[in-house]
Coordinates of C-alpha atoms in Angstrom, one line a residue:
X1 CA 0.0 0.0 0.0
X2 CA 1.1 3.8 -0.7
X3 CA 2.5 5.5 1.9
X4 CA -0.5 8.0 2.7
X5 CA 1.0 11.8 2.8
X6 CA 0.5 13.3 6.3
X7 CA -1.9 16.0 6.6
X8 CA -2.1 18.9 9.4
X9 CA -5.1 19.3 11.0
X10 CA -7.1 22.1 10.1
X11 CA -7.6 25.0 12.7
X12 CA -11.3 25.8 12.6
X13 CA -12.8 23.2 10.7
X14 CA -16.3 23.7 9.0
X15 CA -18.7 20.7 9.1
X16 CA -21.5 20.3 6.9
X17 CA -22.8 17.0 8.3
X18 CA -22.6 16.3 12.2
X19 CA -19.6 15.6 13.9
X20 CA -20.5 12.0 14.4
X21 CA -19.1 11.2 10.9
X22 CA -16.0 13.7 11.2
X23 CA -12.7 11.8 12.8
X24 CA -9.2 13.5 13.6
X25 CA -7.2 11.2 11.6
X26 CA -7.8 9.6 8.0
X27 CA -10.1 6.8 7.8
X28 CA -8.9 3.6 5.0
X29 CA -12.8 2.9 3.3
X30 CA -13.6 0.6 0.3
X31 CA -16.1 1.5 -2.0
X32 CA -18.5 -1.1 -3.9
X33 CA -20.6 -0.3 -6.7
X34 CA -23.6 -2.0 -6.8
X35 CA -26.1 -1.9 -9.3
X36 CA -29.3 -3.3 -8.5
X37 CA -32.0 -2.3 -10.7
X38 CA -30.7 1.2 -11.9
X39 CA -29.1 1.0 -14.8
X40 CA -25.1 1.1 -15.0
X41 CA -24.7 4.9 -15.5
X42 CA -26.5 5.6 -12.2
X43 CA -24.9 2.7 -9.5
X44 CA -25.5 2.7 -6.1
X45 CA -22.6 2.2 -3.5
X46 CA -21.8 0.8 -0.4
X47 CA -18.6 2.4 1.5
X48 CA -17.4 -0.1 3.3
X49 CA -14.6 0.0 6.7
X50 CA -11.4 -1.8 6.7
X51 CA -12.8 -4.7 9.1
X52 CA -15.7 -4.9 5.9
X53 CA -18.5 -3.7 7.9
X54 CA -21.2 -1.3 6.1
X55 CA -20.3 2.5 6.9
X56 CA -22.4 4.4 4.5
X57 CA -24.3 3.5 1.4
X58 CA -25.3 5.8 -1.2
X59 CA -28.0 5.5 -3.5
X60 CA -29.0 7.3 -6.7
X61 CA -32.3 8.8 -6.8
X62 CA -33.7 10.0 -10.3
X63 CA -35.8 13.2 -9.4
X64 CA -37.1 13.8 -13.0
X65 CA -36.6 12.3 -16.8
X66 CA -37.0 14.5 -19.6
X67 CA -36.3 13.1 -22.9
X68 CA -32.3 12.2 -22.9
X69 CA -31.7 14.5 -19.9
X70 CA -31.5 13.0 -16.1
X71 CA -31.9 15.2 -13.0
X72 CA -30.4 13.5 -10.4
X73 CA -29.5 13.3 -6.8
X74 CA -27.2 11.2 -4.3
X75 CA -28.5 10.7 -1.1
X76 CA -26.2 9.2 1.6
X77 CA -27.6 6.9 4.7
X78 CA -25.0 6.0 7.4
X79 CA -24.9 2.3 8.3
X80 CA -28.2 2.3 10.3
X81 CA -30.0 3.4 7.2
X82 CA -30.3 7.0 8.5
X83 CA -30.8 9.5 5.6
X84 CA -27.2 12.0 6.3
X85 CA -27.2 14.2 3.7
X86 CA -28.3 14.9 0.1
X87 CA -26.4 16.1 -3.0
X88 CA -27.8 17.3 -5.8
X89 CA -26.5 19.4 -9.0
X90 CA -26.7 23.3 -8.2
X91 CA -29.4 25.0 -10.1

């Protein structure tokens, strides 16, 4: 494995999600796209822990098909299936 460079810690930090999810030092996670029934160009994902256990999942929600062109959003759930945050494109 690469040796990871070493980061200084910020001095204010801003969150944007609750500190629950926010850790001093870097985290090792896996990421594993998943596809279920959405089609390839809109996977879901599971982030997965070193140790293989679920940490967050995120799943693709399409909010409106017009034609050709997709409107999505991301939404992500922690491993208790608790809605954290959504993203979405800027409008």
């Amino acid at each position: 494995m690469a040796q990871r460079p070493s980061s200084t810690p910020v001095a204010s930090p801003v969150l944007v999600v609750s500190p629950l999810f926010c850790t001093p030092h870097p985290v090792d996670l896996a990421i594993n796209r998943k596809f279920g029934l959405m089609p390839a160009a809109f996977p879901n994902f599971a982030v997965k822990g070193v140790n293989g256990n679920i940490v967050f999942k995120v799943k693709h929600g399409v909010k409106a098909m017009d034609k050709y062109v997709f409107d999505t959003k991301r939404v992500i759930f922690d491993a208790a299936r608790n809605r954290i945050i959504t993203l979405q494109k800027e409008v």
